[in-house]
Amino acid sequence: MILYITVAAVTVLLAGLVNNQPVTQPYKVTRQQMCNRVCLLAVFLVLFALSACRLNVGNDYAKYVEFMHLVNCDSYVPTEIGFNLLVKLIYGISGYENYLLVFAVYAFATVLVFLLGIYELSDDFPLSFFLFMMLGYYFQTFSTVRYYLALAVALYSMKFVLRRQWGRFIVLILLGSTFHKSLLVVIPLYVLATLPWKKWQLAIAALFCSTFLFLQDFYLKVVVFLYPTYEDTEYLEGGTSYINILRCAAVLLFAGIVLWMQKRQGTVSEMENDRFRFYFYLNLGALVLYVFCSFLPIISRIGYYLTVSHVLFLPMLLQQIKDVKWRRLFRVGILLAAVLYFIMYMSRAGNDGVLILPYRTFFFHDMVHILSDVN
């Protein structure tokens, strides 16, 4: 745990030196631009190295090694074509089952896309990166590596959604879905979040959401049809997180307060309104999912595609508060809440479902036997 806290502290301090909206000069690299490049490179290398050098760290590390072995043996695996082709390529080039290199490639791509998304989309890179670390997004990349690469792609794709570059958005999502097909769900969800919903439309949407309470068997059959491997497994047990419900509710409350303050001051611009609506409806949708759809398998995975916007939404909201005293007060509240979340997350980092503790590296440890070795 000391290692993780140290990494989080060091990278957050480096990120604090980054200004993702620097003043530029034609044909000249400014001091701030150079500082940005050095600090971002250092942050990337630290996060990449920690992830790439791990061994059997993460809830399903051994399961992925098993999947890679089966892919190499041309056996059936419930993984997408992008993952399978990547394994085939790396194993073919290496000449042996080099699963360490596969995890390193995933670590490289996931960390890079997350950092690019935060840098290009955030109003305050240091705060967004702080939230990225404190809310556990980075450390969760040690588990479900396919999904967190997809989550990074989802975050980055928000740039194209906000610019209404739908072609680029869809192409990026389709590409990312070859590594985790659940990413496809963001196409309708992100499009719906951009719409200027009227009150009567929200009322109809609320009535539709109520069907999740009465037609659970029907929706479960739909899920099994889309994910046949879930049938007769523990994945159909569903479940939700009260912490995520509280988090979404708190973010929405804060957004409502900021919107009220903006209306009183008459400072809402059209561009800010578009962004506010998008992030607001993403979080409202996540709250609805967590409350009404808890029976669906792994509902948190769908919810994370929506709540990952917190790392962008909260800094944006703070920037819209003109009163310096109130902005500082809310900022301190956000920082304290994020630190508390990080403490709670680390307190169960060694539990089943997380298993990022203890940290092991291939420099000093050997891989445990996988199922194929035992058989």
Short mmCIF file of C-alpha atoms in Angstrom, two decimals:
data_model
loop_
_atom_site.label_atom_id
_atom_site.label_comp_id
_atom_site.label_asym_id
_atom_site.label_seq_id
_atom_site.Cartn_x
_atom_site.Cartn_y
_atom_site.Cartn_z
CA MET A 1 0.00 0.00 0.00
CA ILE A 2 2.91 2.35 0.73
CA LEU A 3 4.05 1.90 -2.88
CA TYR A 4 0.62 2.86 -4.24
CA ILE A 5 0.33 5.90 -1.98
CA THR A 6 3.82 7.01 -3.00
CA VAL A 7 3.05 6.61 -6.69
CA ALA A 8 -0.22 8.52 -6.28
CA ALA A 9 1.51 11.33 -4.38
CA VAL A 10 4.41 11.66 -6.81
CA THR A 11 2.26 11.65 -9.94
CA VAL A 12 -0.26 14.09 -8.44
CA LEU A 13 2.58 16.49 -7.58
CA LEU A 14 3.96 16.22 -11.12
CA ALA A 15 0.47 16.74 -12.57
CA GLY A 16 0.18 19.88 -10.45
CA LEU A 17 2.87 21.47 -12.63
CA VAL A 18 0.89 20.85 -15.82
CA ASN A 19 -1.20 23.59 -17.41
CA ASN A 20 -3.27 22.06 -20.20
CA GLN A 21 -4.31 25.49 -21.48
CA PRO A 22 -0.92 27.21 -21.84
CA VAL A 23 -0.32 30.48 -23.64
CA THR A 24 1.34 29.56 -26.93
CA GLN A 25 3.72 31.49 -29.14
CA PRO A 26 4.15 30.87 -32.89
CA TYR A 27 7.28 28.91 -33.82
CA LYS A 28 8.41 28.80 -30.20
CA VAL A 29 8.10 26.28 -27.37
CA THR A 30 7.30 28.15 -24.17
CA ARG A 31 8.61 27.20 -20.75
CA GLN A 32 5.17 26.00 -19.70
CA GLN A 33 4.82 23.82 -22.78
CA MET A 34 8.21 22.24 -22.07
CA CYS A 35 7.22 21.74 -18.42
CA ASN A 36 4.00 20.08 -19.56
CA ARG A 37 5.87 17.64 -21.80
CA VAL A 38 8.41 16.68 -19.14
CA CYS A 39 5.84 16.27 -16.38
CA LEU A 40 3.36 14.35 -18.53
CA LEU A 41 6.11 12.03 -19.74
CA ALA A 42 7.22 11.44 -16.15
CA VAL A 43 3.64 10.73 -15.01
CA PHE A 44 3.12 8.36 -17.91
CA LEU A 45 6.36 6.46 -17.28
CA VAL A 46 5.64 6.03 -13.57
CA LEU A 47 2.11 4.76 -14.13
CA PHE A 48 3.10 2.58 -17.07
CA ALA A 49 6.06 1.02 -15.25
CA LEU A 50 4.02 0.17 -12.15
CA SER A 51 1.35 -1.52 -14.27
CA ALA A 52 3.66 -3.23 -16.77
CA CYS A 53 5.98 -4.73 -14.15
CA ARG A 54 3.26 -6.33 -12.04
CA LEU A 55 2.80 -10.09 -11.86
CA ASN A 56 -0.45 -11.74 -10.78
CA VAL A 57 -1.71 -8.42 -9.45
CA GLY A 58 -5.35 -7.77 -10.21
CA ASN A 59 -8.54 -9.69 -9.70
CA ASP A 60 -8.39 -11.62 -12.96
CA TYR A 61 -4.70 -11.60 -13.90
CA ALA A 62 -4.43 -15.41 -13.85
CA LYS A 63 -7.71 -15.72 -15.75
CA TYR A 64 -6.32 -13.51 -18.52
CA VAL A 65 -3.15 -15.60 -18.69
CA GLU A 66 -5.41 -18.63 -19.13
CA PHE A 67 -7.37 -16.87 -21.87
CA MET A 68 -4.15 -15.98 -23.67
CA HIS A 69 -2.99 -19.59 -23.49
CA LEU A 70 -6.30 -20.78 -24.96
CA VAL A 71 -6.10 -18.18 -27.73
CA ASN A 72 -2.62 -19.39 -28.59
CA CYS A 73 -3.97 -22.97 -28.72
CA ASP A 74 -6.82 -21.89 -31.00
CA SER A 75 -9.35 -22.91 -28.34
CA TYR A 76 -12.61 -21.08 -27.67
CA VAL A 77 -12.41 -18.01 -25.44
CA PRO A 78 -15.17 -15.48 -24.62
CA THR A 79 -12.94 -12.55 -25.55
CA GLU A 80 -13.20 -10.15 -28.47
CA ILE A 81 -11.31 -10.31 -31.74
CA GLY A 82 -9.05 -7.36 -30.92
CA PHE A 83 -7.78 -9.04 -27.77
CA ASN A 84 -7.33 -12.37 -29.55
CA LEU A 85 -5.42 -10.87 -32.48
CA LEU A 86 -3.17 -8.89 -30.15
CA VAL A 87 -2.31 -12.04 -28.21
CA LYS A 88 -1.66 -13.98 -31.43
CA LEU A 89 0.58 -11.20 -32.73
CA ILE A 90 2.65 -10.79 -29.56
CA TYR A 91 2.97 -14.52 -28.94
CA GLY A 92 3.96 -15.03 -32.58
CA ILE A 93 6.62 -12.32 -32.50
CA SER A 94 7.96 -13.46 -29.13
CA GLY A 95 8.06 -17.12 -30.06
CA TYR A 96 6.56 -18.11 -26.72
CA GLU A 97 3.59 -17.25 -24.49
CA ASN A 98 4.81 -13.82 -23.49
CA TYR A 99 1.81 -12.70 -21.42
CA LEU A 100 3.95 -10.09 -19.65
CA LEU A 101 4.35 -8.20 -22.92
CA VAL A 102 0.58 -8.39 -23.57
CA PHE A 103 -0.12 -6.80 -20.18
CA ALA A 104 2.57 -4.19 -20.86
CA VAL A 105 0.95 -3.26 -24.19
CA TYR A 106 -2.41 -2.91 -22.47
CA ALA A 107 -0.84 -0.78 -19.74
CA PHE A 108 0.83 1.45 -22.34
CA ALA A 109 -2.37 1.99 -24.33
CA THR A 110 -4.69 2.41 -21.34
CA VAL A 111 -2.55 4.92 -19.45
CA LEU A 112 -1.78 6.86 -22.63
CA VAL A 113 -5.41 7.19 -23.72
CA PHE A 114 -6.56 8.16 -20.22
CA LEU A 115 -3.91 10.88 -19.97
CA LEU A 116 -4.66 12.20 -23.46
CA GLY A 117 -8.38 12.31 -22.71
CA ILE A 118 -7.90 14.16 -19.43
CA TYR A 119 -5.36 16.59 -20.91
CA GLU A 120 -7.49 17.48 -23.92
CA LEU A 121 -10.87 17.65 -22.18
CA SER A 122 -10.30 18.94 -18.66
CA ASP A 123 -10.64 22.56 -17.55
CA ASP A 124 -8.14 21.84 -14.78
CA PHE A 125 -5.71 19.01 -15.52
CA PRO A 126 -4.18 18.79 -12.01
CA LEU A 127 -7.60 18.39 -10.38
CA SER A 128 -8.85 15.95 -13.02
CA PHE A 129 -5.74 13.81 -12.65
CA PHE A 130 -6.07 13.93 -8.86
CA LEU A 131 -9.63 12.62 -9.17
CA PHE A 132 -8.48 9.98 -11.66
CA MET A 133 -6.04 8.63 -9.07
CA MET A 134 -8.14 9.08 -5.93
CA LEU A 135 -11.30 7.55 -7.40
CA GLY A 136 -9.35 4.40 -8.20
CA TYR A 137 -9.58 4.47 -11.98
CA TYR A 138 -5.85 3.94 -12.46
CA PHE A 139 -5.50 1.14 -9.92
CA GLN A 140 -8.54 -0.63 -11.31
CA THR A 141 -6.72 -0.92 -14.65
CA PHE A 142 -4.78 -3.73 -12.96
CA SER A 143 -7.99 -5.78 -13.22
CA THR A 144 -10.31 -6.31 -16.19
CA VAL A 145 -7.66 -4.88 -18.51
CA ARG A 146 -9.88 -5.15 -21.59
CA TYR A 147 -12.66 -3.19 -19.93
CA TYR A 148 -10.45 -0.39 -18.65
CA LEU A 149 -8.90 0.10 -22.08
CA ALA A 150 -12.48 0.45 -23.33
CA LEU A 151 -13.23 2.90 -20.50
CA ALA A 152 -10.22 5.01 -21.49
CA VAL A 153 -11.49 5.05 -25.08
CA ALA A 154 -14.94 6.08 -23.83
CA LEU A 155 -13.45 9.02 -21.93
CA TYR A 156 -11.40 10.13 -24.93
CA SER A 157 -14.41 9.78 -27.25
CA MET A 158 -16.24 12.49 -25.29
CA LYS A 159 -14.10 14.99 -27.20
CA PHE A 160 -15.80 14.00 -30.44
CA VAL A 161 -19.24 13.93 -28.84
CA LEU A 162 -18.88 17.51 -27.59
CA ARG A 163 -17.64 18.60 -31.02
CA ARG A 164 -20.51 16.73 -32.70
CA GLN A 165 -17.98 14.79 -34.79
CA TRP A 166 -20.20 11.73 -34.86
CA GLY A 167 -18.31 9.87 -37.56
CA ARG A 168 -15.04 9.94 -35.62
CA PHE A 169 -16.89 9.06 -32.42
CA ILE A 170 -18.53 5.97 -33.91
CA VAL A 171 -15.35 4.77 -35.62
CA LEU A 172 -13.39 5.10 -32.36
CA ILE A 173 -16.06 3.25 -30.37
CA LEU A 174 -16.29 0.46 -32.95
CA LEU A 175 -12.52 0.07 -32.83
CA GLY A 176 -12.51 0.02 -29.03
CA SER A 177 -15.36 -2.51 -28.95
CA THR A 178 -13.08 -5.07 -30.62
CA PHE A 179 -11.36 -5.25 -27.22
CA HIS A 180 -14.52 -5.08 -25.07
CA LYS A 181 -17.92 -5.13 -26.75
CA SER A 182 -19.67 -3.48 -23.81
CA LEU A 183 -18.20 -0.22 -25.13
CA LEU A 184 -20.93 -0.20 -27.79
CA VAL A 185 -23.42 0.86 -25.13
CA VAL A 186 -21.93 4.37 -25.06
CA ILE A 187 -23.14 5.10 -28.59
CA PRO A 188 -26.82 5.44 -27.60
CA LEU A 189 -26.07 6.64 -24.06
CA TYR A 190 -23.71 9.44 -25.08
CA VAL A 191 -26.01 10.54 -27.91
CA LEU A 192 -28.99 10.67 -25.52
CA ALA A 193 -26.93 12.74 -23.09
CA THR A 194 -26.41 15.45 -25.72
CA LEU A 195 -30.13 15.97 -26.34
CA PRO A 196 -31.91 19.03 -24.91
CA TRP A 197 -34.45 17.02 -22.91
CA LYS A 198 -37.72 18.74 -22.09
CA LYS A 199 -39.67 18.07 -18.89
CA TRP A 200 -42.34 15.96 -20.60
CA GLN A 201 -39.64 13.88 -22.30
CA LEU A 202 -37.95 13.29 -18.95
CA ALA A 203 -41.31 12.19 -17.56
CA ILE A 204 -41.69 9.60 -20.34
CA ALA A 205 -38.11 8.43 -19.71
CA ALA A 206 -38.94 8.04 -16.01
CA LEU A 207 -41.97 5.89 -16.90
CA PHE A 208 -39.78 3.73 -19.09
CA CYS A 209 -37.26 3.31 -16.27
CA SER A 210 -40.06 2.02 -14.06
CA THR A 211 -40.37 -1.00 -16.37
CA PHE A 212 -37.02 -2.22 -15.01
CA LEU A 213 -38.81 -2.85 -11.74
CA PHE A 214 -41.54 -5.05 -13.28
CA LEU A 215 -39.88 -6.69 -16.30
CA GLN A 216 -36.65 -7.91 -14.77
CA ASP A 217 -36.90 -11.40 -16.28
CA PHE A 218 -37.34 -9.95 -19.75
CA TYR A 219 -34.31 -7.69 -19.46
CA LEU A 220 -32.22 -10.54 -18.06
CA LYS A 221 -33.13 -12.63 -21.11
CA VAL A 222 -31.97 -9.76 -23.32
CA VAL A 223 -28.66 -9.63 -21.46
CA VAL A 224 -28.18 -13.41 -21.79
CA PHE A 225 -28.92 -13.11 -25.53
CA LEU A 226 -26.21 -10.43 -25.86
CA TYR A 227 -23.80 -12.19 -23.48
CA PRO A 228 -24.43 -15.97 -23.73
CA THR A 229 -21.45 -16.71 -21.47
CA TYR A 230 -23.33 -15.10 -18.54
CA GLU A 231 -26.01 -17.82 -18.55
CA ASP A 232 -26.09 -19.90 -15.34
CA THR A 233 -23.14 -18.01 -13.86
CA GLU A 234 -22.67 -15.73 -10.86
CA TYR A 235 -22.60 -12.77 -13.25
CA LEU A 236 -26.41 -12.83 -13.42
CA GLU A 237 -26.71 -12.13 -9.71
CA GLY A 238 -26.57 -8.39 -10.31
CA GLY A 239 -25.91 -5.92 -7.51
CA THR A 240 -25.25 -2.24 -7.12
CA SER A 241 -23.06 0.11 -5.10
CA TYR A 242 -24.51 2.49 -2.53
CA ILE A 243 -21.27 4.45 -2.65
CA ASN A 244 -21.73 5.04 -6.40
CA ILE A 245 -25.35 6.08 -5.81
CA LEU A 246 -24.22 8.56 -3.16
CA ARG A 247 -21.42 9.81 -5.41
CA CYS A 248 -23.74 10.42 -8.37
CA ALA A 249 -26.30 12.12 -6.15
CA ALA A 250 -23.64 14.39 -4.63
CA VAL A 251 -22.28 15.36 -8.07
CA LEU A 252 -25.78 16.13 -9.34
CA LEU A 253 -26.52 18.21 -6.25
CA PHE A 254 -23.32 20.16 -6.76
CA ALA A 255 -24.20 20.66 -10.43
CA GLY A 256 -27.62 21.97 -9.44
CA ILE A 257 -26.04 24.44 -7.00
CA VAL A 258 -23.60 25.70 -9.64
CA LEU A 259 -26.37 26.02 -12.23
CA TRP A 260 -28.47 28.00 -9.76
CA MET A 261 -25.51 30.28 -9.04
CA GLN A 262 -24.89 30.75 -12.77
CA LYS A 263 -28.51 31.67 -13.46
CA ARG A 264 -28.45 34.24 -10.68
CA GLN A 265 -25.32 35.78 -12.17
CA GLY A 266 -26.50 35.42 -15.77
CA THR A 267 -23.16 33.95 -16.88
CA VAL A 268 -24.25 30.77 -18.71
CA SER A 269 -22.86 30.69 -22.25
CA GLU A 270 -24.12 28.44 -25.01
CA MET A 271 -20.91 26.35 -25.11
CA GLU A 272 -20.86 25.87 -21.34
CA ASN A 273 -24.51 24.93 -21.44
CA ASP A 274 -23.85 22.15 -23.99
CA ARG A 275 -21.06 20.69 -21.89
CA PHE A 276 -23.04 21.04 -18.70
CA ARG A 277 -26.01 19.22 -20.23
CA PHE A 278 -23.86 16.37 -21.52
CA TYR A 279 -22.06 15.71 -18.25
CA PHE A 280 -25.21 16.28 -16.19
CA TYR A 281 -27.27 13.75 -18.13
CA LEU A 282 -24.43 11.21 -18.04
CA ASN A 283 -24.51 11.36 -14.25
CA LEU A 284 -28.29 11.36 -14.10
CA GLY A 285 -28.30 8.27 -16.32
CA ALA A 286 -25.74 6.58 -14.05
CA LEU A 287 -27.91 7.28 -11.00
CA VAL A 288 -30.93 5.78 -12.75
CA LEU A 289 -28.95 2.67 -13.67
CA TYR A 290 -27.65 2.15 -10.15
CA VAL A 291 -31.10 2.61 -8.60
CA PHE A 292 -33.45 0.87 -11.07
CA CYS A 293 -31.17 -1.65 -12.82
CA SER A 294 -29.30 -3.23 -9.94
CA PHE A 295 -30.60 -6.66 -11.00
CA LEU A 296 -28.64 -6.52 -14.27
CA PRO A 297 -25.25 -8.29 -14.31
CA ILE A 298 -22.23 -6.11 -13.68
CA ILE A 299 -24.29 -2.92 -13.86
CA SER A 300 -21.26 -1.03 -12.56
CA ARG A 301 -19.47 -1.55 -15.87
CA ILE A 302 -22.18 0.33 -17.73
CA GLY A 303 -22.32 2.92 -14.97
CA TYR A 304 -18.58 3.56 -15.13
CA TYR A 305 -18.88 4.58 -18.78
CA LEU A 306 -21.06 7.42 -17.45
CA THR A 307 -19.44 8.27 -14.10
CA VAL A 308 -15.92 8.46 -15.52
CA SER A 309 -17.08 11.93 -16.58
CA HIS A 310 -16.71 12.98 -12.93
CA VAL A 311 -13.01 13.66 -13.52
CA LEU A 312 -14.05 16.25 -16.13
CA PHE A 313 -17.39 17.48 -14.79
CA LEU A 314 -16.25 18.50 -11.30
CA PRO A 315 -13.33 20.70 -12.49
CA MET A 316 -15.64 22.29 -15.07
CA LEU A 317 -18.22 23.09 -12.40
CA LEU A 318 -15.60 24.65 -10.15
CA GLN A 319 -14.41 26.87 -12.99
CA GLN A 320 -17.94 28.23 -13.38
CA ILE A 321 -18.09 29.50 -9.80
CA LYS A 322 -17.10 33.15 -9.95
CA ASP A 323 -16.99 33.78 -6.21
CA VAL A 324 -13.44 32.90 -5.16
CA LYS A 325 -14.40 32.10 -1.58
CA TRP A 326 -17.14 29.65 -2.62
CA ARG A 327 -14.89 28.10 -5.27
CA ARG A 328 -12.18 27.42 -2.70
CA LEU A 329 -14.70 25.98 -0.26
CA PHE A 330 -16.15 23.59 -2.83
CA ARG A 331 -12.68 22.66 -4.04
CA VAL A 332 -11.61 21.68 -0.53
CA GLY A 333 -14.80 19.63 -0.18
CA ILE A 334 -14.10 17.78 -3.43
CA LEU A 335 -10.48 17.09 -2.45
CA LEU A 336 -11.47 15.75 0.97
CA ALA A 337 -14.23 13.58 -0.48
CA ALA A 338 -11.82 12.15 -3.08
CA VAL A 339 -9.17 11.38 -0.44
CA LEU A 340 -11.80 9.66 1.71
CA TYR A 341 -12.86 7.56 -1.30
CA PHE A 342 -9.21 6.63 -1.91
CA ILE A 343 -8.78 5.56 1.71
CA MET A 344 -11.90 3.38 1.49
CA TYR A 345 -10.72 1.89 -1.80
CA MET A 346 -7.25 1.07 -0.47
CA SER A 347 -8.71 -0.44 2.68
CA ARG A 348 -10.23 -3.22 0.54
CA ALA A 349 -7.52 -3.36 -2.12
CA GLY A 350 -6.60 -6.88 -1.04
CA ASN A 351 -10.16 -8.21 -1.07
CA ASP A 352 -11.66 -10.54 -3.66
CA GLY A 353 -12.89 -8.52 -6.60
CA VAL A 354 -9.97 -6.08 -6.38
CA LEU A 355 -6.79 -7.98 -5.40
CA ILE A 356 -4.26 -5.30 -6.24
CA LEU A 357 -2.49 -6.00 -2.95
CA PRO A 358 0.07 -7.27 -2.31
CA TYR A 359 2.00 -5.83 -5.22
CA ARG A 360 4.25 -8.35 -6.96
CA THR A 361 6.64 -7.91 -9.84
CA PHE A 362 8.12 -10.42 -12.26
CA PHE A 363 11.57 -9.26 -11.11
CA PHE A 364 11.15 -11.05 -7.79
CA HIS A 365 8.19 -13.42 -8.13
CA ASP A 366 7.08 -16.33 -10.29
CA MET A 367 3.66 -16.77 -11.88
CA VAL A 368 1.28 -19.18 -10.18
CA HIS A 369 -0.01 -22.18 -12.14
CA ILE A 370 -3.02 -21.50 -14.34
CA LEU A 371 -5.88 -23.91 -14.88
CA SER A 372 -4.35 -25.41 -18.03
CA ASP A 373 -1.12 -26.16 -16.14
CA VAL A 374 -3.02 -27.97 -13.39
CA ASN A 375 -5.01 -30.04 -15.85
#
